[in-house]
Amino acid sequence: MDNEILNLLRPVTPEEREILDGKMSVNRDLYTSSQSFIIDSRKLLEKGQLIEIRPHTRFIHFPCHRHNYVEMVYMCAGSTTHIINGREKVVLEEGDLLLLNQNVTQEILPAGMEDIAVNFIILPEFFDQAMAMVGHHNVLYNFIVSALSSSNGLSSYLHFHLKNALPVNNLIENMVWTILKKSQTANTINKISMGLLFLNLLDFGDAINKEEENQYEQHLVFSALKYIETYYRSGTLEDFCRLHHEKTYTVSRLLKKHTSKNFKELLMDGKLSQAAWLLKNTQLSTEAIFHSVGYENSSFFHRKFREKYGKTPREFRAAKTPS
């Protein structure tokens, strides 16, 4: 991370000073008004704020807690150790990103002076633009929906190793900088930056920590969705499994678990999404389009397109705004 930003995050906070002076526990009043340790966004955000950052509290064991918001942790320097849901040990190294939904519990082992992490406190409505940019039918979209719906969710966290992912690092640093500097345009900048961050994360599926069992599933699903995005015209489940040395029933089960659709349905979504884009952005004939995305049967294409978009291809093209 840029040294100027690190120098803004490194100084000991008043809370940390109390700990260094002998306070033996976290000051819960800073985080919650309830007996159960659910960190309350109202304690951390000013009225009307949708996003804020705060450096992680060092020098003490941070006890098991939950949040009533979506948390994103970025490891700026050093490392921190998190215990997720009371059983999964996640170690964040420099450049790592951890996304946590509202249902996860975590505790954090004591961090030292040079272990600098920044916590993003994010309210659900902040994600509106990012979700529109990312689109449907991928793990990130499903994770966000899960986090915002306060359901049990498809996954409680996503852990990325991103030290060498320059585009992602730059976007996160930009968000931290605009919030720290209280930029007048910070909200707009950061909504767009979050969308760009998620779009970039779709290209860094290999950065998901495969050593954790839950994250191995996420990595495999990311890889399958990326394959479908690239080979929607003629890809097959068998071909993907051969490339990744996986059994077809394993991939089928995980896709259904994380997207609620099987490989064939996701492949069809890929074809229809590309057809919709071509209808809106080119003058190609409908016949040329359905052939270009891998369909041979015109009536089948028209039927499936109408099922997905509620319009015929001609009606969809004529509409002023995409469905």
Coordinates of C-alpha atoms in Angstrom, one line a residue:
M1 CA 0.0 0.0 0.0
D2 CA 1.1 3.6 -0.7
N3 CA 3.2 4.9 2.2
E4 CA 1.2 8.1 2.5
I5 CA -1.9 6.1 3.2
L6 CA -0.1 3.8 5.6
N7 CA 1.1 6.8 7.6
L8 CA -2.5 8.0 8.0
L9 CA -3.6 4.5 9.2
R10 CA -0.6 3.6 11.4
P11 CA -0.9 6.1 14.4
V12 CA -2.2 4.7 17.7
T13 CA -5.8 5.5 18.2
P14 CA -7.3 6.7 21.6
E15 CA -8.9 3.2 22.0
E16 CA -5.5 1.6 21.3
R17 CA -3.8 4.0 23.7
E18 CA -6.1 2.8 26.5
I19 CA -5.2 -0.8 25.7
L20 CA -1.5 0.0 25.8
D21 CA -2.0 1.7 29.1
G22 CA -3.4 -1.5 30.6
K23 CA -7.0 -1.8 29.6
M24 CA -7.6 -5.6 29.3
S25 CA -10.7 -5.7 27.0
V26 CA -12.3 -4.0 24.0
N27 CA -14.5 -1.0 24.9
R28 CA -17.8 -2.5 23.7
D29 CA -19.6 0.8 24.1
L30 CA -17.7 2.0 21.1
Y31 CA -19.4 -0.7 19.0
T32 CA -22.7 -1.7 20.4
S33 CA -25.5 -0.8 22.8
S34 CA -26.8 -4.4 23.1
Q35 CA -25.7 -7.2 25.4
S36 CA -25.0 -9.5 22.5
F37 CA -21.8 -8.3 20.7
I38 CA -23.4 -7.3 17.4
I39 CA -21.4 -4.3 16.1
D40 CA -23.9 -1.6 15.2
S41 CA -23.4 0.5 12.1
R42 CA -25.1 3.4 13.9
K43 CA -22.1 3.5 16.2
L44 CA -19.6 3.7 13.3
L45 CA -21.5 5.7 10.6
E46 CA -22.7 9.3 10.8
K47 CA -26.4 9.8 9.9
G48 CA -26.8 9.5 6.1
Q49 CA -23.4 7.8 5.6
L50 CA -23.4 4.5 3.6
I51 CA -19.7 3.6 3.9
E52 CA -16.9 4.3 6.3
I53 CA -13.5 2.9 7.1
R54 CA -11.7 2.4 10.4
P55 CA -8.3 0.9 11.1
H56 CA -8.5 -2.5 12.9
T57 CA -8.0 -2.3 16.6
R58 CA -4.5 -3.7 17.5
F59 CA -2.8 -5.0 20.6
I60 CA -5.8 -7.0 21.9
H61 CA -7.9 -10.1 21.3
F62 CA -11.1 -8.8 19.6
P63 CA -13.8 -11.1 20.9
C64 CA -16.4 -13.1 18.9
H65 CA -18.9 -10.7 17.3
R66 CA -21.2 -10.1 14.4
H67 CA -22.1 -7.0 12.3
N68 CA -25.4 -5.6 11.2
Y69 CA -23.7 -4.4 8.0
V70 CA -21.4 -5.9 5.3
E71 CA -17.7 -5.8 6.3
M72 CA -14.8 -5.7 3.9
V73 CA -11.3 -6.1 5.5
Y74 CA -8.2 -5.1 3.5
M75 CA -4.8 -6.0 4.8
C76 CA -2.5 -3.1 4.2
A77 CA 0.6 -4.4 5.9
G78 CA 1.6 -7.2 8.2
S79 CA -1.0 -9.9 9.0
T80 CA -4.1 -10.6 11.2
T81 CA -5.6 -13.9 12.2
H82 CA -9.4 -14.3 12.1
I83 CA -11.5 -17.2 13.5
I84 CA -14.6 -17.4 11.4
N85 CA -17.8 -19.0 12.7
G86 CA -15.9 -20.4 15.7
R87 CA -13.9 -22.9 13.7
E88 CA -12.3 -21.7 10.5
K89 CA -8.9 -20.0 10.8
V90 CA -8.2 -17.3 8.2
V91 CA -4.9 -15.5 8.1
L92 CA -4.8 -12.3 6.2
E93 CA -1.5 -11.3 4.7
E94 CA -0.5 -8.0 3.0
G95 CA -2.8 -7.4 0.0
D96 CA -5.5 -9.9 1.1
L97 CA -9.2 -9.0 1.0
L98 CA -11.8 -10.6 3.2
L99 CA -15.6 -10.1 2.5
L100 CA -17.9 -11.0 5.4
N101 CA -21.6 -11.1 5.3
Q102 CA -24.0 -10.1 8.1
N103 CA -24.4 -13.6 9.4
V104 CA -20.8 -14.5 10.0
T105 CA -19.2 -14.5 13.4
Q106 CA -15.5 -13.7 13.8
E107 CA -12.9 -13.1 16.5
I108 CA -9.5 -11.6 15.8
L109 CA -6.3 -12.5 17.5
P110 CA -4.1 -9.7 18.8
A111 CA -2.3 -7.7 16.1
G112 CA 1.0 -5.7 16.5
M113 CA 1.9 -2.2 15.6
E114 CA 2.8 -2.9 12.0
D115 CA -0.2 -5.2 11.4
I116 CA -2.4 -2.6 9.7
A117 CA -5.8 -3.6 8.4
V118 CA -8.6 -1.3 7.3
N119 CA -12.2 -2.3 7.9
F120 CA -14.9 -1.0 5.5
I121 CA -18.3 -0.6 7.1
I122 CA -20.9 -0.8 4.3
L123 CA -24.7 -0.4 4.4
P124 CA -26.7 -2.5 2.0
E125 CA -28.0 0.3 -0.2
F126 CA -24.4 1.3 -1.0
F127 CA -24.1 -1.8 -3.2
D128 CA -27.0 -0.8 -5.6
Q129 CA -24.7 0.5 -8.3
A130 CA -22.0 -2.2 -7.8
M131 CA -24.6 -5.0 -8.2
A132 CA -25.9 -3.4 -11.4
M133 CA -22.4 -3.3 -12.8
V134 CA -21.6 -6.9 -11.8
G135 CA -24.8 -8.4 -13.1
H136 CA -26.4 -11.7 -12.2
H137 CA -25.4 -15.3 -12.1
N138 CA -22.0 -15.2 -10.5
V139 CA -20.7 -15.9 -7.0
L140 CA -20.1 -12.3 -6.1
Y141 CA -23.6 -11.3 -7.0
N142 CA -25.0 -14.2 -5.0
F143 CA -22.7 -13.4 -2.0
I144 CA -23.9 -9.8 -2.0
V145 CA -27.6 -10.8 -2.2
S146 CA -27.0 -13.2 0.6
A147 CA -25.3 -10.6 2.7
L148 CA -28.0 -8.0 2.1
S149 CA -30.9 -10.4 2.7
S150 CA -29.6 -11.4 6.1
S151 CA -30.3 -15.0 5.2
N152 CA -28.0 -17.9 6.0
G153 CA -26.5 -17.4 2.6
L154 CA -24.4 -19.3 0.1
S155 CA -21.2 -18.4 1.8
S156 CA -20.3 -16.5 4.9
Y157 CA -17.1 -15.1 3.6
L158 CA -14.8 -14.7 0.6
H159 CA -11.0 -14.6 1.0
F160 CA -8.8 -13.3 -1.8
H161 CA -5.0 -13.2 -2.1
L162 CA -4.5 -10.0 -4.0
K163 CA -1.0 -8.8 -3.3
N164 CA 0.0 -8.8 -6.9
A165 CA -3.4 -7.8 -8.3
L166 CA -2.5 -4.2 -9.2
P167 CA -5.9 -3.1 -10.5
V168 CA -7.7 -4.3 -7.4
N169 CA -5.0 -2.8 -5.1
N170 CA -5.4 0.6 -6.8
L171 CA -9.2 0.6 -6.5
I172 CA -9.1 -0.2 -2.8
E173 CA -6.4 2.4 -2.1
N174 CA -8.5 4.9 -4.1
M175 CA -11.5 4.2 -1.9
V176 CA -9.5 4.4 1.3
W177 CA -7.9 7.7 0.2
T178 CA -11.2 9.4 -0.8
I179 CA -12.8 8.4 2.6
L180 CA -9.8 9.5 4.6
K181 CA -9.6 12.8 2.8
K182 CA -13.4 13.4 3.2
S183 CA -13.7 14.1 -0.6
Q184 CA -17.0 15.9 -1.5
T185 CA -17.4 13.4 -4.3
A186 CA -16.4 10.3 -2.2
N187 CA -19.8 8.6 -2.3
T188 CA -20.1 8.7 -6.1
I189 CA -16.4 7.8 -6.6
N190 CA -16.6 4.9 -4.2
K191 CA -19.9 3.4 -5.5
I192 CA -18.3 3.3 -9.0
S193 CA -15.0 2.0 -7.5
M194 CA -16.8 -0.8 -5.7
G195 CA -18.5 -1.9 -8.9
L196 CA -15.1 -1.8 -10.7
L197 CA -13.6 -3.7 -7.8
F198 CA -16.1 -6.5 -8.1
L199 CA -15.8 -6.6 -11.8
N200 CA -12.0 -7.0 -11.4
L201 CA -12.5 -9.7 -8.7
L202 CA -14.4 -11.8 -11.3
D203 CA -11.1 -11.9 -13.2
F204 CA -9.2 -12.9 -10.1
G205 CA -11.0 -16.1 -9.2
D206 CA -7.7 -17.8 -8.9
A207 CA -6.9 -15.5 -6.1
I208 CA -9.5 -17.1 -3.8
N209 CA -7.8 -19.0 -1.1
K210 CA -8.2 -22.6 -2.1
E211 CA -6.6 -24.0 1.1
E212 CA -9.8 -23.3 3.0
E213 CA -12.5 -25.9 2.2
N214 CA -15.3 -23.4 1.8
Q215 CA -13.1 -21.2 -0.4
Y216 CA -12.1 -24.2 -2.6
E217 CA -15.8 -24.4 -3.6
Q218 CA -15.9 -20.7 -4.3
H219 CA -12.8 -21.0 -6.5
L220 CA -14.2 -23.8 -8.5
V221 CA -17.5 -22.1 -9.1
F222 CA -15.7 -18.8 -10.1
S223 CA -13.6 -20.9 -12.6
A224 CA -16.7 -22.5 -14.0
L225 CA -18.6 -19.2 -14.5
K226 CA -15.5 -17.7 -16.1
Y227 CA -15.3 -20.7 -18.5
I228 CA -19.0 -20.2 -19.3
E229 CA -18.5 -16.5 -19.9
T230 CA -15.7 -17.3 -22.4
Y231 CA -17.0 -20.4 -24.0
Y232 CA -20.8 -19.9 -23.9
R233 CA -21.1 -20.7 -27.6
S234 CA -19.8 -24.3 -27.5
G235 CA -18.5 -25.1 -23.9
T236 CA -19.5 -28.3 -22.2
L237 CA -19.4 -29.5 -18.6
E238 CA -17.2 -32.4 -19.6
D239 CA -14.7 -30.1 -21.2
F240 CA -14.5 -27.9 -18.1
C241 CA -14.1 -30.9 -15.8
R242 CA -11.4 -32.3 -18.0
L243 CA -9.5 -29.0 -17.9
H244 CA -9.8 -28.7 -14.1
H245 CA -9.4 -32.4 -13.3
E246 CA -12.8 -32.5 -11.5
K247 CA -15.7 -35.0 -11.6
T248 CA -18.8 -33.8 -13.4
Y249 CA -21.1 -34.6 -10.5
T250 CA -18.9 -32.5 -8.2
V251 CA -19.1 -29.4 -10.4
S252 CA -22.8 -29.9 -11.0
R253 CA -23.5 -30.1 -7.3
L254 CA -21.5 -26.9 -6.5
L255 CA -23.0 -24.9 -9.3
K256 CA -26.5 -25.8 -8.2
K257 CA -25.5 -25.0 -4.6
H258 CA -24.0 -21.6 -5.3
T259 CA -26.1 -20.3 -8.3
S260 CA -29.3 -22.4 -8.0
K261 CA -28.7 -23.4 -11.7
N262 CA -27.0 -26.3 -13.4
F263 CA -24.2 -26.0 -16.0
K264 CA -26.6 -26.2 -19.0
E265 CA -28.9 -23.5 -17.6
L266 CA -25.9 -21.2 -16.9
L267 CA -24.6 -21.8 -20.4
M268 CA -28.0 -20.9 -21.8
D269 CA -27.9 -17.7 -19.7
G270 CA -24.6 -16.9 -21.2
K271 CA -25.8 -17.3 -24.7
L272 CA -29.0 -15.2 -24.1
S273 CA -27.1 -12.5 -22.3
Q274 CA -24.7 -12.1 -25.2
A275 CA -27.7 -12.2 -27.6
A276 CA -29.3 -9.4 -25.6
W277 CA -26.1 -7.3 -25.7
L278 CA -25.8 -7.8 -29.5
L279 CA -29.5 -6.8 -30.0
K280 CA -28.9 -3.5 -28.1
N281 CA -25.5 -2.6 -29.4
T282 CA -25.3 -3.8 -33.0
Q283 CA -27.4 -3.8 -36.2
L284 CA -26.9 -7.5 -36.8
S285 CA -30.0 -9.4 -37.8
T286 CA -31.7 -11.6 -35.2
E287 CA -30.8 -14.6 -37.4
A288 CA -27.2 -13.6 -37.4
I289 CA -27.2 -13.1 -33.6
F290 CA -28.8 -16.4 -32.7
H291 CA -26.3 -18.2 -34.9
S292 CA -23.4 -16.2 -33.5
V293 CA -24.2 -17.3 -29.9
G294 CA -24.4 -20.9 -30.8
Y295 CA -28.1 -21.6 -31.5
E296 CA -29.2 -23.4 -34.7
N297 CA -33.0 -23.5 -34.0
S298 CA -34.7 -20.2 -34.4
S299 CA -38.0 -21.1 -32.7
F300 CA -36.1 -22.5 -29.7
F301 CA -34.0 -19.3 -29.4
H302 CA -37.1 -17.1 -29.6
R303 CA -38.9 -19.1 -27.0
K304 CA -36.0 -19.1 -24.5
F305 CA -35.3 -15.4 -25.1
R306 CA -38.9 -14.5 -24.3
E307 CA -38.8 -16.7 -21.2
K308 CA -35.8 -14.8 -19.9
Y309 CA -36.5 -11.2 -20.9
G310 CA -40.3 -11.1 -21.3
K311 CA -40.0 -9.8 -24.8
T312 CA -39.3 -11.1 -28.3
P313 CA -35.8 -10.2 -29.7
R314 CA -37.5 -7.6 -31.9
E315 CA -39.4 -6.1 -29.0
F316 CA -36.3 -6.1 -26.8
R317 CA -34.3 -4.3 -29.5
A318 CA -37.0 -1.7 -29.9
A319 CA -37.3 -1.0 -26.2
K320 CA -35.7 2.3 -25.1
T321 CA -33.9 0.8 -22.2
P322 CA -32.6 -2.8 -21.7
S323 CA -34.7 -5.2 -19.5

